[in-house]
Amino acid sequence: MSASNQNVYLKATRYGKDLVRLLRVYREGQVQRCTELTVRLLLDGDIATSYTKADNSVVVTTDTCKNTVNMLAKKSQNVDNIELFAQEITEHVLKQYAHITHAYVDIIKHKWSRLSVDGKPHPHSFVRDGEDVQTCSVVRERAGNKVAIKSGLKNLLVLKTTGSAFHGFYRDQYTTLAETWDRIFSTAVDCEWVFTSNDDKVLRHINFPAIHDSIKKITTDTFATDDSASVQATMYLMQTQALAKHPEIAEISYALPNKHYVGMDLSKLGLDNTGKNMDIYYPQPDPSGLITATVARKPASKL
Ligand code: AZA
């Protein structure tokens, strides 16, 4: 059977450039700012013939996608506000290409924090003080000029040395885990929140950096202060607080690995490293638990 008369169809398409990396410097007199991004720009639309008929006339090249990101970074005043910058890219793409119906932009913002010298913020020097990143994902659809925005933070490593317990869990013939009332709790926070509005006029005026800072603070404050009964319970507390504080958000998801730190058995060396005497732990690289949840607002009830 030839390829063309198989009983198949092209179900979904999306293409563009990934891993477009750039550093944007803003020079404002003596003080300079910089933002380093990794950007993905993907397109969809009336492009089926490029797959099914080798028709390249509908292909905006992936090289053009890369140039678009770089040119808009050059022109934009908002590169450091990644949700706004991503909206600018998607808006340009749909204005520029009549046959493109969807633009997808994902941005990772890497960390460059201003250095201090003798206690004073330095005007043009920065430090990578953590591998945690800020993320966003923006989709713009020509039909109805709809925009969907998700923001996030990833790889924020935290650890607490007490204030975490885990007991009362389900037991069966395969359960060997001991209950604990005091354990190390460590995780790499991966969190995403979805904005309720799909209206680009509304979405242009949201204070995305402030919401990001606030959700990061809710996450770390709750992690530190909650007398944790489990990763699940602490996570839910973070989610309910974030939704209570930020009406612009429809839902919030976390994925938290439970990075196990296990007390070392030093009994063969004649040392007690158990119970209240446990202070040497092995940071177990794998396996780790993985706890995830999405918390969303209930639909408004119809009276
Ligand atoms: N949640 C925890 O907080 N700790 C655990 C789990 C869990 O589901 N399973 N083992 N240890």
mmCIF file of C-alpha atoms and ligand atoms in Angstrom:
data_model
loop_
_atom_site.group_PDB
_atom_site.id
_atom_site.type_symbol
_atom_site.label_atom_id
_atom_site.label_comp_id
_atom_site.label_asym_id
_atom_site.label_seq_id
_atom_site.Cartn_x
_atom_site.Cartn_y
_atom_site.Cartn_z
ATOM 1 C CA MET A 1 0.000 0.000 0.000
ATOM 2 C CA SER A 2 1.398 3.443 -0.853
ATOM 3 C CA ALA A 3 1.743 5.997 1.909
ATOM 4 C CA SER A 4 -0.976 8.259 0.405
ATOM 5 C CA ASN A 5 -3.897 5.820 0.591
ATOM 6 C CA GLN A 6 -3.333 4.591 4.126
ATOM 7 C CA ASN A 7 -6.331 5.255 6.293
ATOM 8 C CA VAL A 8 -4.643 7.989 8.319
ATOM 9 C CA TYR A 9 -4.896 11.742 8.777
ATOM 10 C CA LEU A 10 -2.688 14.533 10.073
ATOM 11 C CA LYS A 11 -4.132 15.057 13.544
ATOM 12 C CA ALA A 12 -1.986 17.817 15.070
ATOM 13 C CA THR A 13 0.879 20.072 14.069
ATOM 14 C CA ARG A 14 3.101 22.634 15.772
ATOM 15 C CA TYR A 15 6.615 23.701 14.865
ATOM 16 C CA GLY A 16 9.119 26.502 15.419
ATOM 17 C CA LYS A 17 12.381 27.185 17.234
ATOM 18 C CA ASP A 18 13.322 25.908 20.677
ATOM 19 C CA LEU A 19 16.213 26.877 22.938
ATOM 20 C CA VAL A 20 16.535 30.423 21.596
ATOM 21 C CA ARG A 21 18.901 31.866 24.167
ATOM 22 C CA LEU A 22 19.514 35.553 24.747
ATOM 23 C CA LEU A 23 20.771 38.050 27.285
ATOM 24 C CA ARG A 24 19.106 41.476 27.160
ATOM 25 C CA VAL A 25 20.895 44.401 28.810
ATOM 26 C CA TYR A 26 19.044 47.591 29.724
ATOM 27 C CA ARG A 27 21.400 50.504 30.272
ATOM 28 C CA GLU A 28 19.814 53.260 32.344
ATOM 29 C CA GLY A 29 22.535 55.803 33.090
ATOM 30 C CA GLN A 30 24.953 54.352 35.611
ATOM 31 C CA VAL A 31 22.701 51.445 36.560
ATOM 32 C CA GLN A 32 22.336 48.512 34.191
ATOM 33 C CA ARG A 33 19.892 45.591 34.291
ATOM 34 C CA CYS A 34 20.112 42.256 32.535
ATOM 35 C CA THR A 35 17.805 39.337 31.797
ATOM 36 C CA GLU A 36 18.785 35.945 30.404
ATOM 37 C CA LEU A 37 16.087 33.902 28.689
ATOM 38 C CA THR A 38 15.581 30.604 26.923
ATOM 39 C CA VAL A 39 12.636 30.930 24.539
ATOM 40 C CA ARG A 40 10.562 28.481 22.512
ATOM 41 C CA LEU A 41 8.309 29.845 19.739
ATOM 42 C CA LEU A 42 6.009 27.371 17.996
ATOM 43 C CA LEU A 43 3.389 28.043 15.307
ATOM 44 C CA ASP A 44 0.286 26.313 14.023
ATOM 45 C CA GLY A 45 -2.258 27.193 11.335
ATOM 46 C CA ASP A 46 -2.878 26.387 7.692
ATOM 47 C CA ILE A 47 0.338 24.445 7.423
ATOM 48 C CA ALA A 48 -0.913 20.902 6.788
ATOM 49 C CA THR A 49 0.355 20.862 3.195
ATOM 50 C CA SER A 50 3.927 21.336 4.430
ATOM 51 C CA TYR A 51 3.612 17.876 5.993
ATOM 52 C CA THR A 52 1.330 16.134 3.506
ATOM 53 C CA LYS A 53 2.406 17.709 0.185
ATOM 54 C CA ALA A 54 5.978 18.851 0.840
ATOM 55 C CA ASP A 55 4.672 22.414 0.324
ATOM 56 C CA ASN A 56 7.201 24.762 1.909
ATOM 57 C CA SER A 57 5.369 27.902 0.749
ATOM 58 C CA VAL A 58 3.394 27.869 4.010
ATOM 59 C CA VAL A 59 6.465 27.429 6.215
ATOM 60 C CA VAL A 60 7.657 30.463 8.180
ATOM 61 C CA THR A 61 11.114 29.016 8.782
ATOM 62 C CA THR A 62 12.262 28.103 12.252
ATOM 63 C CA ASP A 63 15.209 30.423 11.569
ATOM 64 C CA THR A 64 12.700 33.263 11.107
ATOM 65 C CA CYS A 65 11.133 32.254 14.432
ATOM 66 C CA LYS A 66 14.533 32.639 16.105
ATOM 67 C CA ASN A 67 15.100 36.021 14.393
ATOM 68 C CA THR A 68 11.631 37.148 15.490
ATOM 69 C CA VAL A 69 12.451 36.425 19.142
ATOM 70 C CA ASN A 70 15.779 38.241 18.909
ATOM 71 C CA MET A 71 14.379 41.264 17.029
ATOM 72 C CA LEU A 72 11.478 41.666 19.451
ATOM 73 C CA ALA A 73 13.915 41.382 22.383
ATOM 74 C CA LYS A 74 15.928 44.191 20.807
ATOM 75 C CA LYS A 75 12.823 46.400 20.437
ATOM 76 C CA SER A 76 10.991 45.506 23.663
ATOM 77 C CA GLN A 77 11.082 47.333 26.973
ATOM 78 C CA ASN A 78 9.577 44.245 28.664
ATOM 79 C CA VAL A 79 12.084 41.423 28.216
ATOM 80 C CA ASP A 80 12.447 41.065 31.991
ATOM 81 C CA ASN A 81 8.655 40.800 32.408
ATOM 82 C CA ILE A 82 8.439 37.466 30.613
ATOM 83 C CA GLU A 83 4.638 37.213 30.451
ATOM 84 C CA LEU A 84 4.472 40.628 28.719
ATOM 85 C CA PHE A 85 7.360 39.808 26.391
ATOM 86 C CA ALA A 86 5.734 36.492 25.435
ATOM 87 C CA GLN A 87 2.474 38.350 24.694
ATOM 88 C CA GLU A 88 4.384 40.757 22.430
ATOM 89 C CA ILE A 89 5.863 37.835 20.478
ATOM 90 C CA THR A 90 2.542 36.033 20.024
ATOM 91 C CA GLU A 91 0.816 39.275 18.983
ATOM 92 C CA HIS A 92 3.476 39.994 16.370
ATOM 93 C CA VAL A 93 3.266 36.475 14.930
ATOM 94 C CA LEU A 94 -0.506 36.548 14.425
ATOM 95 C CA LYS A 95 -0.384 40.065 12.919
ATOM 96 C CA GLN A 96 2.465 39.168 10.588
ATOM 97 C CA TYR A 97 1.303 35.774 9.251
ATOM 98 C CA ALA A 98 -2.319 35.563 8.080
ATOM 99 C CA HIS A 99 -2.228 31.759 7.756
ATOM 100 C CA ILE A 100 -0.936 31.188 11.294
ATOM 101 C CA THR A 101 -3.796 30.646 13.747
ATOM 102 C CA HIS A 102 -1.902 29.840 16.962
ATOM 103 C CA ALA A 103 1.353 31.087 18.467
ATOM 104 C CA TYR A 104 2.895 29.301 21.447
ATOM 105 C CA VAL A 105 5.656 30.949 23.461
ATOM 106 C CA ASP A 106 7.401 29.320 26.415
ATOM 107 C CA ILE A 107 10.031 31.299 28.280
ATOM 108 C CA ILE A 108 12.491 30.313 30.987
ATOM 109 C CA LYS A 109 14.078 33.233 32.844
ATOM 110 C CA HIS A 110 17.429 32.378 34.396
ATOM 111 C CA LYS A 111 18.604 33.978 37.579
ATOM 112 C CA TRP A 112 20.987 36.940 37.637
ATOM 113 C CA SER A 113 20.754 38.762 40.973
ATOM 114 C CA ARG A 114 22.542 42.045 41.527
ATOM 115 C CA LEU A 115 25.831 41.684 43.416
ATOM 116 C CA SER A 116 26.571 43.797 46.452
ATOM 117 C CA VAL A 117 29.990 45.287 47.081
ATOM 118 C CA ASP A 118 30.671 46.609 50.611
ATOM 119 C CA GLY A 119 26.956 46.295 51.302
ATOM 120 C CA LYS A 120 25.954 48.426 48.284
ATOM 121 C CA PRO A 121 24.147 47.105 45.175
ATOM 122 C CA HIS A 122 26.630 47.110 42.307
ATOM 123 C CA PRO A 123 25.462 48.948 39.150
ATOM 124 C CA HIS A 124 26.471 46.321 36.601
ATOM 125 C CA SER A 125 27.516 43.030 38.302
ATOM 126 C CA PHE A 126 25.322 40.003 38.937
ATOM 127 C CA VAL A 127 25.475 36.537 40.502
ATOM 128 C CA ARG A 128 23.681 33.260 39.700
ATOM 129 C CA ASP A 129 22.513 32.674 43.272
ATOM 130 C CA GLY A 130 20.399 29.581 42.679
ATOM 131 C CA GLU A 131 19.357 27.392 39.787
ATOM 132 C CA ASP A 132 15.656 28.122 40.273
ATOM 133 C CA VAL A 133 13.995 29.665 37.237
ATOM 134 C CA GLN A 134 10.879 31.650 36.434
ATOM 135 C CA THR A 135 8.723 30.289 33.591
ATOM 136 C CA CYS A 136 5.758 31.275 31.475
ATOM 137 C CA SER A 137 3.721 29.788 28.710
ATOM 138 C CA VAL A 138 1.560 31.991 26.475
ATOM 139 C CA VAL A 139 -0.816 30.742 23.766
ATOM 140 C CA ARG A 140 -2.551 33.182 21.418
ATOM 141 C CA GLU A 141 -5.365 31.983 19.200
ATOM 142 C CA ARG A 142 -6.617 34.000 16.228
ATOM 143 C CA ALA A 143 -10.240 32.884 16.727
ATOM 144 C CA GLY A 144 -11.646 35.347 19.257
ATOM 145 C CA ASN A 145 -8.145 36.820 19.777
ATOM 146 C CA LYS A 146 -7.856 34.626 22.864
ATOM 147 C CA VAL A 147 -4.767 34.517 25.043
ATOM 148 C CA ALA A 148 -3.996 31.899 27.694
ATOM 149 C CA ILE A 149 -1.203 32.465 30.225
ATOM 150 C CA LYS A 150 0.461 30.118 32.654
ATOM 151 C CA SER A 151 3.326 31.233 34.900
ATOM 152 C CA GLY A 152 5.594 29.172 37.069
ATOM 153 C CA LEU A 153 8.665 28.659 39.142
ATOM 154 C CA LYS A 154 10.881 25.603 38.861
ATOM 155 C CA ASN A 155 13.767 23.960 40.638
ATOM 156 C CA LEU A 156 13.598 25.997 43.849
ATOM 157 C CA LEU A 157 15.527 23.780 46.273
ATOM 158 C CA VAL A 158 14.421 23.935 49.925
ATOM 159 C CA LEU A 159 15.158 21.871 53.019
ATOM 160 C CA LYS A 160 14.026 21.933 56.663
ATOM 161 C CA THR A 161 15.699 19.971 59.438
ATOM 162 C CA THR A 162 12.621 19.582 61.651
ATOM 163 C CA GLY A 163 8.918 20.453 61.645
ATOM 164 C CA SER A 164 7.996 17.555 59.368
ATOM 165 C CA ALA A 165 6.323 14.279 60.343
ATOM 166 C CA PHE A 166 4.764 11.357 58.478
ATOM 167 C CA HIS A 167 2.670 8.805 60.347
ATOM 168 C CA GLY A 168 -0.722 7.145 60.289
ATOM 169 C CA PHE A 169 -0.340 6.063 56.672
ATOM 170 C CA TYR A 170 -1.961 3.007 55.092
ATOM 171 C CA ARG A 171 -0.154 -0.239 55.945
ATOM 172 C CA ASP A 172 -0.243 -3.628 54.243
ATOM 173 C CA GLN A 173 2.040 -6.633 53.732
ATOM 174 C CA TYR A 174 4.436 -4.558 51.562
ATOM 175 C CA THR A 175 4.756 -1.644 53.987
ATOM 176 C CA THR A 176 8.128 -1.391 55.711
ATOM 177 C CA LEU A 177 8.373 2.397 56.190
ATOM 178 C CA ALA A 178 8.639 3.426 59.843
ATOM 179 C CA GLU A 179 6.380 6.185 61.120
ATOM 180 C CA THR A 180 8.210 9.372 62.011
ATOM 181 C CA TRP A 181 7.331 12.434 64.057
ATOM 182 C CA ASP A 182 10.477 14.340 63.078
ATOM 183 C CA ARG A 183 12.201 14.065 59.708
ATOM 184 C CA ILE A 184 14.111 16.108 57.169
ATOM 185 C CA PHE A 185 11.869 17.572 54.472
ATOM 186 C CA SER A 186 13.498 18.647 51.223
ATOM 187 C CA THR A 187 12.064 19.286 47.789
ATOM 188 C CA ALA A 188 12.655 21.071 44.495
ATOM 189 C CA VAL A 189 9.580 23.223 43.985
ATOM 190 C CA ASP A 190 7.925 23.028 40.580
ATOM 191 C CA CYS A 191 4.802 25.171 40.519
ATOM 192 C CA GLU A 192 2.524 26.571 37.802
ATOM 193 C CA TRP A 193 -0.475 28.892 37.990
ATOM 194 C CA VAL A 194 -3.058 29.598 35.298
ATOM 195 C CA PHE A 195 -4.582 33.040 34.827
ATOM 196 C CA THR A 196 -8.374 33.169 34.609
ATOM 197 C CA SER A 197 -8.735 35.804 31.903
ATOM 198 C CA ASN A 198 -8.308 35.079 28.200
ATOM 199 C CA ASP A 199 -8.694 38.740 27.264
ATOM 200 C CA ASP A 200 -5.457 40.288 26.014
ATOM 201 C CA LYS A 201 -6.503 43.756 27.242
ATOM 202 C CA VAL A 202 -6.869 42.393 30.784
ATOM 203 C CA LEU A 203 -3.728 40.265 30.567
ATOM 204 C CA ARG A 204 -1.592 43.227 29.509
ATOM 205 C CA HIS A 205 -2.230 44.931 32.826
ATOM 206 C CA ILE A 206 -1.588 42.138 35.293
ATOM 207 C CA ASN A 207 1.396 42.648 37.586
ATOM 208 C CA PHE A 208 3.031 39.301 36.764
ATOM 209 C CA PRO A 209 6.327 39.881 38.642
ATOM 210 C CA ALA A 210 4.465 40.814 41.850
ATOM 211 C CA ILE A 211 2.303 37.676 41.638
ATOM 212 C CA HIS A 212 5.398 35.568 41.012
ATOM 213 C CA ASP A 213 7.169 37.045 44.056
ATOM 214 C CA SER A 214 4.070 36.567 46.191
ATOM 215 C CA ILE A 215 3.587 32.902 45.212
ATOM 216 C CA LYS A 216 7.267 32.227 45.817
ATOM 217 C CA LYS A 217 6.906 33.815 49.263
ATOM 218 C CA ILE A 218 3.748 31.834 50.075
ATOM 219 C CA THR A 219 5.615 28.676 49.013
ATOM 220 C CA THR A 220 8.729 29.278 51.089
ATOM 221 C CA ASP A 221 6.930 30.776 54.122
ATOM 222 C CA THR A 222 4.519 27.823 54.230
ATOM 223 C CA PHE A 223 7.316 25.332 53.730
ATOM 224 C CA ALA A 224 9.251 26.826 56.636
ATOM 225 C CA THR A 225 6.437 27.436 59.104
ATOM 226 C CA ASP A 226 3.954 24.608 58.527
ATOM 227 C CA ASP A 227 4.208 21.788 61.025
ATOM 228 C CA SER A 228 4.056 19.380 58.111
ATOM 229 C CA ALA A 229 1.951 16.200 58.371
ATOM 230 C CA SER A 230 2.937 15.204 54.819
ATOM 231 C CA VAL A 231 4.101 16.733 51.554
ATOM 232 C CA GLN A 232 0.479 16.470 50.369
ATOM 233 C CA ALA A 233 -0.933 18.498 53.272
ATOM 234 C CA THR A 234 1.760 21.195 53.106
ATOM 235 C CA MET A 235 1.301 21.511 49.349
ATOM 236 C CA TYR A 236 -2.476 21.958 49.675
ATOM 237 C CA LEU A 237 -1.911 24.724 52.218
ATOM 238 C CA MET A 238 0.339 26.543 49.729
ATOM 239 C CA GLN A 239 -2.274 26.185 46.992
ATOM 240 C CA THR A 240 -5.252 27.386 49.031
ATOM 241 C CA GLN A 241 -3.287 30.427 50.229
ATOM 242 C CA ALA A 242 -2.168 31.336 46.698
ATOM 243 C CA LEU A 243 -5.749 31.143 45.377
ATOM 244 C CA ALA A 244 -7.095 33.139 48.330
ATOM 245 C CA LYS A 245 -4.536 35.897 47.788
ATOM 246 C CA HIS A 246 -4.638 36.124 43.965
ATOM 247 C CA PRO A 247 -8.094 36.450 42.397
ATOM 248 C CA GLU A 248 -6.479 36.663 38.926
ATOM 249 C CA ILE A 249 -5.531 32.984 39.159
ATOM 250 C CA ALA A 250 -7.903 30.151 38.244
ATOM 251 C CA GLU A 251 -5.776 27.220 39.383
ATOM 252 C CA ILE A 252 -2.378 26.304 40.736
ATOM 253 C CA SER A 253 -0.398 23.071 40.379
ATOM 254 C CA TYR A 254 2.629 21.802 42.258
ATOM 255 C CA ALA A 255 4.926 18.852 41.625
ATOM 256 C CA LEU A 256 7.099 18.261 44.673
ATOM 257 C CA PRO A 257 9.676 15.479 44.783
ATOM 258 C CA ASN A 258 10.173 14.188 48.308
ATOM 259 C CA LYS A 259 13.983 14.214 48.378
ATOM 260 C CA HIS A 260 14.675 11.617 51.039
ATOM 261 C CA TYR A 261 17.400 12.177 53.639
ATOM 262 C CA VAL A 262 17.862 8.904 55.520
ATOM 263 C CA GLY A 263 19.499 8.547 58.913
ATOM 264 C CA MET A 264 22.791 6.655 58.577
ATOM 265 C CA ASP A 265 23.281 3.433 60.517
ATOM 266 C CA LEU A 266 26.454 4.055 62.542
ATOM 267 C CA SER A 267 25.800 1.256 65.051
ATOM 268 C CA LYS A 268 28.601 -0.907 63.623
ATOM 269 C CA LEU A 269 30.960 1.939 64.486
ATOM 270 C CA GLY A 270 29.583 1.987 68.021
ATOM 271 C CA LEU A 271 27.727 5.289 67.545
ATOM 272 C CA ASP A 272 24.059 5.909 68.189
ATOM 273 C CA ASN A 273 22.560 7.812 65.237
ATOM 274 C CA THR A 274 18.908 7.043 65.967
ATOM 275 C CA GLY A 275 15.936 8.976 67.336
ATOM 276 C CA LYS A 276 16.998 12.157 69.173
ATOM 277 C CA ASN A 277 20.653 11.318 68.422
ATOM 278 C CA MET A 278 20.138 11.311 64.651
ATOM 279 C CA ASP A 279 22.205 14.059 63.068
ATOM 280 C CA ILE A 280 23.977 12.323 60.169
ATOM 281 C CA TYR A 281 21.835 11.660 57.106
ATOM 282 C CA TYR A 282 22.422 10.245 53.648
ATOM 283 C CA PRO A 283 20.990 12.481 50.872
ATOM 284 C CA GLN A 284 19.443 9.652 48.866
ATOM 285 C CA PRO A 285 19.661 10.594 45.159
ATOM 286 C CA ASP A 286 16.944 8.141 44.121
ATOM 287 C CA PRO A 287 14.262 7.042 44.254
ATOM 288 C CA SER A 288 12.334 10.076 45.426
ATOM 289 C CA GLY A 289 8.650 10.435 46.192
ATOM 290 C CA LEU A 290 6.731 12.613 43.769
ATOM 291 C CA ILE A 291 3.651 14.400 45.040
ATOM 292 C CA THR A 292 1.500 16.442 42.644
ATOM 293 C CA ALA A 293 -1.816 18.278 42.835
ATOM 294 C CA THR A 294 -3.821 20.959 41.071
ATOM 295 C CA VAL A 295 -6.185 23.120 43.085
ATOM 296 C CA ALA A 296 -8.779 25.133 41.166
ATOM 297 C CA ARG A 297 -11.703 27.382 41.985
ATOM 298 C CA LYS A 298 -15.103 25.730 42.031
ATOM 299 C CA PRO A 299 -17.349 26.957 39.209
ATOM 300 C CA ALA A 300 -19.633 29.739 40.477
ATOM 301 C CA SER A 301 -22.877 28.111 41.610
ATOM 302 C CA LYS A 302 -26.007 29.050 39.616
ATOM 303 C CA LEU A 303 -28.704 30.251 41.996
HETATM 304 N N1 AZA B 1 3.956 11.702 51.587
HETATM 305 C C1 AZA B 1 4.936 12.100 52.419
HETATM 306 O O1 AZA B 1 4.929 13.261 52.857
HETATM 307 N N2 AZA B 1 5.924 11.257 52.783
HETATM 308 C C2 AZA B 1 5.925 10.005 52.307
HETATM 309 C C3 AZA B 1 4.924 9.553 51.452
HETATM 310 C C4 AZA B 1 3.891 10.437 51.070
HETATM 311 O O2 AZA B 1 2.972 10.106 50.302
HETATM 312 N N3 AZA B 1 5.196 8.261 51.148
HETATM 313 N N4 AZA B 1 6.306 7.935 51.798
HETATM 314 N N5 AZA B 1 6.773 8.962 52.515
#
